[in-house]
Each structure stands twice: as structure tokens, then as C-alpha cells.
Amino acid sequence: MKIRTKEDYIKSLKDQKVVIYYNGELVEDRTAFPAFIPHINSAAKTYELALLPENEDLLTATSNVTGKKINRFTHIHQSVDDLIKKVQMLRLIAHETASCFQRCVGFDAMNSLYMTTYEIDEKHKTKYFERFVEYLKKIQEENFMLVGGMTDPKGDRSKRPSQQADPDLFTRVVEKRKDGIVVRGAKAHQTGAVNSHEIMIMPTQAMGEGDEAYAIVAAIPLDAKGVTLIFGRQTNDERKFECGIDAGNCEFGMVGGEALVVLEDVFVPWERVFMCGEIDFTGMLVERFATLHRQNYGGCKGGVSDIVIGASALAAQYQGTLDASHIKDKLVEMLHLAETVYSGSIACSAMGSKTKSGAYYPDPLLANCTKHNITRVIYDISRLAHDIGGGIMATLPFDKDLRSPVVGKYVKKYMKGVEGVSTETRMKIVRLLENMTGGTALVESMHGAGSPQSQRIMYQRLGKLGQKMKMAKKIAKIDE
Amino acid sequence: MRRRRAGDGLAVDKRNLTNGAETGIKKVALKYCGGCNPGFDRVAYVESVKSAAGPVIEWVALDDEGFDTVLLICGCETACPRRSLDFSRYRQSVSIKNDKVSPRDLVKILLESEEANED
């Protein structure tokens, strides 16, 4: 079916029976399960906003393969303008959800594969690009949600995939058949997995000789035989079950609803295989996916930060400190940080270039810089939010206390701030800040799209240190 | 003839207008920027403009036909659609980058006839 509306999206998820475990229990209906509904609501925004005239300029695009109007999350970037619009779109959606909306990962997988399969074919005379374009047409037509499955569990990080004590710690091909391949392994931290339709598995790192079985790219429906999802625990996750003030942001997720996706001897037909053994292109694919994904973070986290800044200002207003000079200064600092990360995403997009396939690619050094800033700046913004919001964020009574016939009157009386603002209103904004600035939300900023060290490795590779040394020598008039 | 005027985040680009002369109802195509980080509530502003216009303007989309005038609602000074869309295809385009122009004044600009532009 073609998914257009939120209702279409939910129905499509309901119709596809996926094996998902939450806290040791099998989930019967993922669309009705309270821990997943906020994540479904977040992802649904990527469909809903595309139908609004006031947002379609960012949420839709014209397909380069069919010429049809499509959801931008299924588009292959055709220009620098497309790269910039991607970032603008992410900031816009974050304003609606105050949370991850998950769909960028599959989007980045598609773009990195479009450009890389083209170049694999050029060298190896394979047919991956042609196959991939057919698959792309299907995604664009049906508008389904794809998980970008890159991260393997990796076991002992000091060893290569083929050297692991358990060979399944990196996802691999265990059998090649005439009609397809059989895959075994797992993908960890998979954003949006429980409310997606398919996963695109990709190598997690550059592979060397002996690792050919691990150089695998394939699209797998999440209801395929042998696929099991195990949902990840999040900070204060069961507050979402109450649907009250304590959840902070009850309607939408805290992070991307990550899950461990286990692949137990899953059969994949050849038409869904886009790399199989080409170790020489694994590094290129990983770098491209990482760059495209790191490009995003100033958009989505910039947008999420806009909500944190607004909530911090409201918290200050509700307690009568908004006009204090130190509060104003802290808010200015938060604004500066949010716009700084957004600038990074725009800059790497503006400096994007055309690949051999015709698809556009952000500047990799600047994209890595953007994500590296996120690993620091979101902590800084959250720290300032905690500073402004006050200790009440950590000690506020329960929502049920506020509504208690016995102690409710005390909560209303003693948790009140300025006149004219109810205690309930103050509690709502404090809980929103707590939800957005602690625990899992921060860790996601650190490790999502790669841990900081992976970006620092890119600085070493792309930072042109030798050129900088030459320039310094020239200025200092050093000849030797 | 072609005229331009600008100020207060308003830009008007006019050519010869014909649409609506017979019926008294003018078709205007409404186009928004994507709204990544707008400085005002674009949708609320447009609702005010529609309310001020009443039945004398029939609002259509850019994909429709039979209109002379495009109203472009942009959330900031960048006005992204002006970079990516070819507005020279339309006889008149009016673009807004903030909500400083009153809805009533904007309706007047949208309704200005060809004759009124001949000065």
C-alpha cells in the first residue's frame, strides 16, 4: 500500500506482524503498545507534515528516478539545495516532536547506497545500482519506513570480524544460494526499528581480507522469518504509560526508540542484495553513511534545542527569574549554541558536492565537525537548562500527588511560582525539561551517528594537517 | 509593464494582469516556504489574510491553473522558494517575509488591477 497519512502508516504497521520483545514479553500489537506509541507519533510527523501546504516545500521532493512528487525521506539529493532542505526539514520536524523522529537513518542509508553501488558496479561490473534503483522506486512509491542498520554488536573491539570468538558478533552471510543469501548476526541501537517496515543492513566498518562474508548490504522486511526485535530501555520509560505530566513529553518519544535487531538465519533474495563480498567498498559506504548522518545533527538537535531553550525561558518566567541578567545571559548562550550546531549542518550541506552517481554529498569534514560539536553542545545546553530550571527538576512530586485529594493542596501551594501561572503549568514545563535534558537523551547525543572518537579519526584523515604545517612554515619564512 | 516594490518584508513583482476581470473574483495561488524556523505564525497570518479578503479572492495552489497572482509566505528573510521556484512564470507575485504588513493592506495589494498599475 502507499502510505500517505498517519492513519495509513499505523495501519501498515498493524498489518505487518513483527516479532518484538519489550521487557521480556512478546508485544502482540506494536501500534497499541504504550511504550511504542510515542515513537510512532514522532515518525508519523514525517508523513503528516508532508501533506500540509505550509511544510510541503521541505517535506516533499521530485524523484530523480520517476519524476513523481515523493516524501523527502525517500529522496536522493540532487543538489546543494536538497542537502540544505534536508537540514531545514529536520529542524522543522524537531519543533513538532521535541524528539527524534527516526526516519533520517533509512534516508541516509538510501543516499549512501545510491552513490556507492554506482561505483561498485563501475569497478566490479556488478548490477547492484540497477537493483538498488528498483528498490528505491518501491520505497518512493510505497513510502514505507526503512531502518538504517549499520551498527553491529562488535564483541571484542580489538579484533576483526573474522577473528571474533563468536563469528556472529558482526552480521555475516552464512550461506549463498542460487536464489539468495542467508544472513546471521544482529544490529544494535536500531533507531525506529519497532515502528519501521524494513531494515537495510550494511557493514559496520571497513572490512579487510578474510572479512568478505561481513561485507554485506541487504534490505530485509522486519517480518521476515528469523528477525526478532528487542526494545531498549530508556530513562523513565514507564512514565509514558501514565500519559500524564510526569512523562514530560507524553505524545512523542524521548529518543528514537532503539532496539536490538537479531537476524537468525534470515533468507534474502538476490534482488534485495546490494553488496556481497566487495570489501574494497565497505570503507567508502561506512564513511558516506556516517557523513550523511552526521550532517543531520545540527538540524534535528538544533530543533530539539529550540524547545529546550523555550522551556528554560518559561521555567524562569514561571518562577520570576526571567528578567534576571544572569538568566538572560544563560539563555543567550543557549541560543548561541543551538545556532552554532545548526550552522554546522548548513555549512556542510552548502559545501556539498556531486558524486559520480549524480547524487549530492555533504562536505565530510564539516559534517563530522557538526556531529562532534553535538557530543559537547547538547550537554552544555542541558547543563544551562538545569541551571535555569533549578533543583525542582530533580525533586518535583508526582503528577498523582498534585491530583491527590489529601496532599494535592500542598503541592499546589508549595510548588507554585509567580501569580497567574498555575502549579500544574509550572510542573508541565519542568517535567518537559527533565525529559529532554537527562539520561538517554544525552547519551544519544554522544553516540548517535558515531561516538566522538569516530569523528576525531576523520579529522586526522581529512584535516589537511600537512598543508597547515606548510602554510605555517611559509609565514615563518622557514625553508628547511 | 512590470513593476517592483519592496519594504517591510514585502516584495511585489507585477506584469500585466488579466485574471478575474470578468467575475470580480480573483484567483490567487498560495505558496508557503517549508517553515524550518519561521519568525511568525505563517498559517495564522494567512488565515487573517483570507478572512480579510472574504469571497473576493479564490485561493488555489501552485499546481492549479487559471491564476495570475502568487502569494508567497516566507518565514524569514532567506525566502527559500524564491531561490528554487521560477516566479517569472506568473504575472504577479507577492512575497511576505514577516507579518508586518496588515492582512487588509496585503489584500489590497493582491487585488490591485492592471489599470491601477498603469501609472
XYZ file of C-alpha atoms in Angstrom:
599
model
C 0.000 0.000 0.000
C 1.032 3.576 -0.449
C 1.427 5.332 2.906
C 0.282 8.938 2.868
C -1.359 9.736 6.194
C -0.651 8.933 9.829
C -3.593 6.525 9.694
C -2.097 4.741 6.654
C 1.202 4.492 8.482
C -0.316 2.983 11.616
C -2.422 0.557 9.607
C 0.646 -0.576 7.662
C 2.468 -1.254 10.930
C -0.511 -3.144 12.287
C -0.761 -5.268 9.157
C 2.903 -6.270 9.297
C 3.411 -8.764 12.122
C 6.859 -8.222 13.576
C 8.347 -10.196 16.489
C 9.149 -7.590 19.158
C 10.026 -8.112 22.818
C 9.632 -5.458 25.491
C 10.879 -6.200 28.991
C 10.874 -9.933 28.349
C 7.363 -10.069 26.878
C 6.247 -10.520 23.273
C 4.312 -7.463 22.036
C 1.120 -8.529 20.306
C 0.198 -5.243 18.605
C 3.007 -2.745 18.215
C 0.617 0.055 17.286
C -1.286 -0.230 20.561
C 1.652 -0.760 22.899
C 2.124 2.290 25.167
C 5.943 2.272 25.027
C 5.894 2.417 21.233
C 3.052 4.872 20.620
C 5.206 7.976 21.291
C 7.757 6.746 18.745
C 5.024 6.020 16.226
C 3.638 9.524 16.782
C 7.093 11.014 16.176
C 7.700 9.123 12.939
C 4.132 9.815 11.818
C 5.011 13.518 11.702
C 7.206 12.764 8.695
C 4.024 11.726 6.889
C 1.620 14.285 8.349
C 3.735 17.370 7.655
C 4.302 16.332 4.041
C 0.583 16.818 3.465
C 0.469 20.359 4.833
C 0.877 23.200 2.314
C 2.878 25.172 4.863
C 5.510 22.411 5.120
C 5.457 20.545 1.814
C 8.278 22.660 0.394
C 10.623 20.887 2.798
C 8.858 17.563 3.305
C 8.420 16.685 -0.369
C 10.681 16.493 -3.403
C 10.613 15.401 -7.029
C 12.076 11.950 -7.593
C 15.063 11.817 -9.933
C 14.117 8.257 -10.931
C 10.374 8.611 -11.577
C 9.745 12.363 -11.806
C 6.957 11.994 -9.259
C 6.342 14.037 -6.127
C 7.630 11.998 -3.182
C 8.252 12.281 0.527
C 11.685 13.835 1.004
C 12.680 10.991 3.327
C 12.764 8.754 0.228
C 14.599 11.246 -1.997
C 18.117 11.089 -3.430
C 19.751 14.513 -3.039
C 20.096 16.135 -6.456
C 21.665 19.452 -5.471
C 23.150 21.503 -2.681
C 19.670 22.939 -2.224
C 18.391 19.416 -1.494
C 21.110 18.953 1.123
C 20.150 22.226 2.790
C 16.450 21.425 2.654
C 17.136 18.149 4.420
C 18.641 20.025 7.372
C 15.839 22.610 7.384
C 13.286 19.799 7.338
C 14.886 18.116 10.340
C 14.785 21.307 12.376
C 11.156 21.848 11.444
C 10.064 18.335 12.481
C 12.010 18.551 15.740
C 9.926 21.613 16.583
C 6.841 19.406 16.318
C 8.123 16.388 18.257
C 10.865 17.708 20.598
C 12.358 14.305 19.994
C 13.964 12.046 17.411
C 11.612 11.158 14.552
C 13.853 8.321 13.373
C 13.374 8.371 9.641
C 16.647 10.051 8.716
C 18.648 6.861 9.262
C 16.980 4.961 6.436
C 17.110 8.145 4.350
C 20.884 8.308 4.804
C 21.256 4.588 4.083
C 19.444 5.075 0.769
C 21.589 8.022 -0.278
C 24.873 6.397 0.692
C 23.890 3.225 -1.178
C 22.765 5.073 -4.278
C 26.189 6.681 -4.693
C 28.241 3.671 -3.556
C 26.507 0.910 -5.541
C 27.062 3.034 -8.638
C 30.796 2.993 -8.002
C 30.909 -0.706 -7.057
C 29.339 -1.536 -10.417
C 31.768 0.737 -12.219
C 34.715 -1.203 -10.816
C 33.381 -4.748 -10.450
C 30.857 -4.794 -13.339
C 28.141 -5.882 -10.908
C 24.428 -4.938 -11.111
C 23.903 -3.532 -7.648
C 22.983 0.014 -8.745
C 20.277 -1.203 -11.106
C 18.882 -3.422 -8.354
C 19.058 -0.629 -5.849
C 17.220 1.806 -8.123
C 14.385 -0.730 -8.448
C 14.247 -0.996 -4.659
C 14.350 2.800 -4.376
C 11.362 3.093 -6.710
C 9.463 0.734 -4.423
C 10.287 2.827 -1.334
C 9.341 6.035 -3.109
C 6.076 4.565 -4.341
C 5.029 2.883 -1.097
C 6.629 5.495 1.194
C 7.498 2.922 3.827
C 9.913 3.400 6.702
C 13.376 1.911 6.468
C 15.803 1.275 9.327
C 19.408 2.155 8.535
C 21.080 -0.906 10.008
C 24.765 -0.208 10.348
C 25.916 -0.865 13.922
C 26.972 -4.431 14.706
C 27.455 -5.570 18.334
C 31.214 -5.887 17.558
C 32.181 -8.031 20.582
C 35.916 -7.624 21.241
C 36.766 -4.294 19.576
C 40.441 -5.206 19.335
C 39.661 -8.000 16.875
C 38.472 -8.010 13.280
C 35.087 -9.563 12.444
C 36.589 -12.843 11.242
C 38.771 -13.064 14.374
C 35.920 -12.890 16.920
C 35.382 -15.872 19.232
C 31.720 -15.742 18.206
C 31.587 -15.064 14.454
C 28.027 -13.738 14.676
C 29.040 -10.591 16.573
C 29.332 -8.954 13.180
C 26.458 -9.587 10.766
C 27.522 -12.007 8.058
C 26.478 -14.200 5.170
C 26.370 -17.845 6.334
C 25.133 -19.345 3.076
C 24.953 -18.332 -0.581
C 22.221 -19.979 -2.636
C 21.181 -19.743 -6.245
C 18.173 -17.617 -5.272
C 19.706 -15.572 -2.487
C 21.738 -15.478 0.710
C 21.252 -16.436 4.345
C 22.266 -13.819 6.922
C 23.077 -14.207 10.613
C 24.031 -11.665 13.268
C 22.488 -8.613 14.866
C 22.220 -4.862 14.514
C 22.383 -2.882 17.758
C 20.857 0.507 18.723
C 18.497 0.474 15.746
C 16.591 3.748 15.738
C 12.910 3.480 14.885
C 13.111 -0.283 14.379
C 9.919 -1.205 16.242
C 7.861 1.137 14.088
C 9.548 0.566 10.732
C 8.793 -1.800 7.877
C 12.211 -2.904 6.640
C 15.865 -2.779 7.642
C 18.793 -2.095 5.327
C 21.751 -3.942 6.801
C 25.168 -2.506 5.970
C 28.734 -3.258 7.101
C 29.590 -1.568 10.371
C 33.210 -0.779 9.462
C 35.784 -1.087 6.703
C 36.434 -4.756 6.101
C 39.765 -6.372 5.203
C 40.850 -9.606 3.604
C 39.217 -12.551 5.304
C 36.134 -10.458 6.190
C 34.332 -10.941 2.851
C 31.328 -12.629 4.490
C 30.821 -9.464 6.525
C 30.758 -7.137 3.517
C 27.023 -7.405 3.107
C 24.254 -4.928 2.240
C 20.686 -6.192 2.038
C 17.119 -4.995 2.530
C 15.121 -7.212 4.861
C 11.425 -6.854 5.756
C 11.104 -6.802 9.533
C 8.504 -9.552 9.408
C 10.904 -11.914 7.616
C 11.379 -15.308 9.243
C 14.246 -15.190 11.753
C 14.016 -11.471 12.607
C 13.481 -10.620 16.307
C 13.476 -7.140 17.840
C 14.312 -6.455 21.491
C 13.412 -2.927 22.589
C 15.945 -0.870 24.554
C 15.225 0.504 27.996
C 15.145 4.311 28.364
C 15.290 6.676 31.302
C 11.872 6.988 32.993
C 10.325 4.984 30.151
C 7.319 3.732 32.107
C 6.209 7.271 32.856
C 4.935 7.201 29.266
C 2.443 4.523 30.318
C 0.735 7.036 32.614
C 0.241 9.632 29.865
C 0.431 12.378 32.462
C 2.625 15.329 33.378
C 5.456 13.160 34.683
C 6.324 11.880 31.190
C 7.327 15.418 30.216
C 6.539 14.814 26.566
C 3.861 12.170 26.617
C 2.857 12.309 22.963
C 6.310 11.852 21.462
C 9.431 9.822 22.226
C 12.484 10.740 24.275
C 14.961 9.346 21.771
C 14.473 7.168 18.718
C 13.028 4.046 20.348
C 16.143 1.991 19.720
C 16.088 -1.795 19.532
C 18.413 -4.742 19.076
C 17.534 -6.431 15.786
C 18.509 -10.107 15.774
C 18.899 -11.864 12.408
C 18.769 -15.631 12.897
C 19.469 -17.246 9.538
C 17.336 -14.848 7.530
C 16.943 -15.580 3.841
C 17.324 -12.615 1.466
C 16.647 -12.971 -2.290
C 19.348 -11.619 -4.604
C 17.205 -8.723 -5.835
C 17.445 -7.313 -2.288
C 21.239 -7.673 -2.016
C 23.297 -4.567 -2.841
C 26.781 -5.655 -1.764
C 28.113 -9.125 -1.149
C 31.816 -9.534 -0.533
C 33.162 -6.283 -2.063
C 35.394 -5.437 0.897
C 37.085 -2.637 -1.049
C 33.862 -0.574 -0.915
C 32.933 -1.142 2.725
C 35.031 1.787 3.963
C 33.535 4.123 1.366
C 29.994 3.087 2.267
C 30.532 3.468 6.001
C 32.137 6.884 5.559
C 29.355 8.102 3.285
C 26.586 6.863 5.538
C 28.328 8.392 8.560
C 28.814 11.733 6.796
C 25.206 11.894 5.625
C 24.013 11.018 9.114
C 26.355 13.409 10.906
C 25.138 16.168 8.576
C 21.738 15.900 10.265
C 22.546 16.640 13.843
C 22.579 20.417 13.757
C 19.139 20.225 12.157
C 17.331 17.819 14.470
C 19.274 18.611 17.642
C 19.160 22.291 16.779
C 15.375 21.980 16.580
C 15.150 19.984 19.799
C 17.378 22.583 21.447
C 14.949 25.301 20.373
C 12.323 23.564 22.520
C 14.743 23.210 25.458
C 15.555 26.921 25.225
C 11.883 27.857 25.088
C 11.103 25.593 28.041
C 14.014 27.030 30.036
C 12.760 30.567 29.432
C 9.251 29.545 30.509
C 10.583 27.818 33.636
C 12.389 31.039 34.501
C 9.297 33.106 33.777
C 7.137 30.872 35.967
C 9.484 31.284 38.907
C 10.039 35.017 38.416
C 13.672 34.932 37.301
C 13.323 35.601 33.567
C 14.379 39.232 33.916
C 17.481 38.448 35.980
C 20.580 39.377 33.992
C 22.340 36.054 34.601
C 19.294 34.141 33.319
C 19.141 36.284 30.194
C 22.832 35.661 29.654
C 22.394 31.903 30.007
C 19.523 31.926 27.538
C 21.661 33.901 25.097
C 24.408 31.308 25.479
C 21.901 28.533 24.734
C 20.693 30.376 21.637
C 24.298 30.782 20.515
C 24.994 27.077 20.949
C 21.844 25.975 19.116
C 22.508 28.249 16.157
C 26.154 27.135 16.123
C 25.230 23.488 15.630
C 22.641 24.433 13.029
C 25.317 26.461 11.202
C 27.487 23.360 11.005
C 24.771 21.342 9.315
C 24.024 24.141 6.872
C 27.729 24.644 6.148
C 28.476 21.003 5.340
C 25.404 20.989 3.100
C 26.347 24.232 1.343
C 29.798 22.804 0.650
C 28.340 19.558 -0.697
C 29.434 18.093 -3.991
C 28.200 15.844 -6.767
C 29.218 12.179 -6.734
C 29.699 10.013 -9.814
C 26.125 8.744 -9.472
C 24.794 12.307 -9.688
C 23.674 12.288 -6.061
C 24.945 15.084 -3.829
C 27.071 14.529 -0.763
C 27.831 16.887 2.143
C 31.357 18.007 2.943
C 32.613 15.130 5.127
C 34.969 17.136 7.334
C 32.344 19.745 8.148
C 29.681 17.081 8.712
C 31.924 15.310 11.184
C 32.662 18.615 12.877
C 28.907 19.199 13.211
C 28.309 15.885 14.950
C 31.378 16.283 17.131
C 30.011 19.599 18.366
C 26.755 17.846 19.233
C 28.589 15.498 21.598
C 29.511 18.570 23.634
C 26.986 21.288 22.906
C 23.847 19.328 23.823
C 25.413 18.627 27.220
C 26.206 22.337 27.579
C 22.680 23.341 26.621
C 21.245 20.767 29.024
C 23.531 21.969 31.805
C 22.296 25.521 31.305
C 18.698 24.257 31.264
C 19.316 22.540 34.608
C 20.925 25.696 35.953
C 17.968 27.854 34.922
C 15.261 25.304 35.770
C 16.514 24.726 39.292
C 16.595 21.755 41.653
C 12.830 21.353 41.358
C 13.540 19.384 38.190
C 15.022 16.616 40.313
C 12.703 16.756 43.318
C 9.245 17.603 41.999
C 6.436 15.410 43.444
C 4.421 13.067 41.252
C 1.571 14.109 38.990
C -0.648 11.936 41.187
C 0.417 13.949 44.241
C -0.829 17.081 42.504
C -4.184 15.374 41.946
C -4.375 13.726 45.372
C -7.408 14.734 47.458
C -5.149 14.684 50.528
C -1.776 16.199 49.542
C -2.748 17.905 46.256
C -3.441 21.172 48.092
C 0.135 21.170 49.460
C 1.680 20.512 46.073
C -0.399 23.323 44.548
C 0.516 25.704 47.369
C 4.213 24.984 47.782
C 5.221 24.255 44.189
C 3.652 27.456 42.895
C 5.795 30.155 41.339
C 4.589 33.544 40.149
C 0.983 34.708 40.415
C -1.122 33.993 37.363
C 0.601 30.720 36.498
C -0.843 27.522 37.915
C 1.313 24.968 39.681
C 0.256 22.430 37.064
C 1.583 24.633 34.263
C 4.869 25.061 36.082
C 5.133 21.312 36.651
C 4.487 20.613 32.961
C 7.374 22.761 31.802
C 9.767 21.469 34.455
C 8.949 17.871 33.515
C 9.449 18.659 29.836
C 12.915 19.997 30.628
C 13.711 16.949 32.747
C 12.591 14.660 29.922
C 14.667 16.386 27.284
C 17.907 17.039 29.137
C 18.784 13.894 31.048
C 19.674 10.259 30.790
C 19.079 8.566 27.478
C 18.561 11.842 25.596
C 22.115 12.930 26.411
C 23.728 9.588 25.633
C 22.026 9.650 22.245
C 23.728 12.978 21.518
C 27.068 11.459 22.426
C 26.900 8.208 20.485
C 24.187 8.565 17.828
C 25.765 8.667 14.337
C 29.019 7.523 15.869
C 30.946 8.159 19.062
C 33.206 11.225 19.285
C 36.349 9.227 18.586
C 34.997 8.194 15.195
C 34.724 11.867 14.274
C 38.230 12.604 15.554
C 39.574 9.865 13.295
C 38.002 11.755 10.394
C 39.767 14.956 11.472
C 43.071 13.095 11.281
C 42.216 11.855 7.800
C 40.607 14.955 6.311
C 42.033 17.834 8.356
C 44.966 18.576 5.985
C 47.462 18.881 8.852
C 50.427 18.657 6.487
C 49.107 21.556 4.433
C 48.643 23.621 7.570
C 52.267 22.935 8.565
C 53.411 24.100 5.117
C 51.402 27.314 5.453
C 52.896 27.998 8.871
C 56.401 27.433 7.504
C 55.765 29.869 4.669
C 54.567 32.598 7.033
C 57.522 31.991 9.360
C 59.881 32.017 6.361
C 61.259 28.557 7.107
C 62.950 26.921 4.144
C 64.131 23.607 5.593
C 4.600 46.701 -17.950
C 6.421 45.346 -14.944
C 6.828 46.924 -11.556
C 8.515 46.020 -8.313
C 8.197 47.444 -4.869
C 9.579 46.335 -1.565
C 9.724 47.163 2.103
C 8.664 45.737 5.450
C 9.451 42.239 4.208
C 7.064 42.716 1.290
C 8.059 42.223 -2.342
C 5.733 42.682 -5.287
C 6.579 41.725 -8.842
C 3.882 42.653 -11.386
C 3.272 42.082 -15.065
C 0.053 42.604 -16.989
C -2.838 41.137 -15.053
C -5.973 39.742 -16.616
C -7.436 37.161 -14.326
C -10.677 37.960 -12.528
C -11.686 40.834 -14.736
C -14.915 39.122 -15.767
C -16.075 37.638 -12.491
C -14.789 40.085 -9.903
C -13.289 37.144 -8.062
C -9.548 36.889 -8.251
C -7.697 33.605 -8.100
C -4.525 33.742 -6.025
C -2.164 30.796 -5.687
C -0.858 30.414 -2.169
C 2.638 29.054 -1.651
C 4.458 28.660 1.661
C 8.152 28.221 2.299
C 8.889 24.997 4.183
C 8.855 26.657 7.600
C 12.131 25.411 9.102
C 12.396 28.191 11.676
C 9.826 30.897 10.911
C 9.777 34.190 12.733
C 5.986 34.359 12.838
C 2.974 32.066 12.646
C 2.577 31.785 8.898
C -0.621 29.772 8.989
C -2.329 32.149 11.429
C -1.251 35.093 9.287
C -2.681 33.528 6.145
C -5.937 32.813 7.953
C -6.131 36.527 8.770
C -5.468 37.416 5.147
C -8.142 35.001 3.969
C -10.549 36.440 6.471
C -9.754 39.995 5.348
C -10.193 39.015 1.696
C -13.512 37.279 2.125
C -15.103 35.937 -1.069
C -13.296 38.274 -3.486
C -10.254 36.012 -3.607
C -10.383 32.364 -4.554
C -7.362 30.630 -3.054
C -5.714 27.939 -5.122
C -2.402 26.060 -5.111
C 0.556 26.468 -7.470
C -0.339 23.121 -9.057
C -3.714 24.551 -10.091
C -4.430 26.653 -13.165
C -6.145 29.893 -14.051
C -4.439 32.298 -11.684
C -2.348 35.382 -12.325
C -1.086 36.067 -8.860
C 1.027 34.098 -6.423
C 1.199 34.925 -2.747
C 4.402 33.547 -1.277
C 4.556 33.264 2.501
C 8.117 33.003 3.796
C 9.079 32.596 7.425
C 12.301 34.599 7.273
C 14.471 36.878 5.147
C 16.058 33.977 3.278
C 12.783 33.283 1.445
C 13.951 29.896 0.170
C 11.254 29.379 -2.501
C 12.456 32.476 -4.310
C 15.705 30.587 -4.927
C 14.176 27.376 -6.150
C 10.993 28.406 -7.978
C 10.717 30.406 -11.177
C 8.298 33.214 -10.338
C 8.796 34.904 -13.692
C 6.192 32.414 -14.970
C 3.499 34.308 -13.105
C 2.096 37.716 -13.914
C 2.252 38.920 -10.334
C 3.983 37.543 -7.290
C 3.723 38.994 -3.839
C 6.052 37.718 -1.180
C 5.894 38.180 2.562
C 8.794 37.563 4.941
C 7.165 38.731 8.178
C 3.759 39.727 9.465
C 4.328 43.485 9.494
C 2.073 44.136 6.525
C -1.514 44.148 7.753
C -3.750 41.476 6.227
C -6.082 44.209 4.939
C -3.213 46.021 3.158
C -1.986 42.777 1.704
C -5.401 42.015 0.287
C -5.444 45.464 -1.329
C -2.105 44.742 -2.976
C -3.322 41.376 -4.208
C -6.457 42.936 -5.670
C -4.788 45.855 -7.389
C -5.937 45.762 -11.009
C -3.979 46.140 -14.201
C -5.403 49.635 -14.685
C -4.262 50.709 -11.267
C -0.739 49.746 -12.204
C -0.577 51.828 -15.348
C 0.554 54.980 -13.580
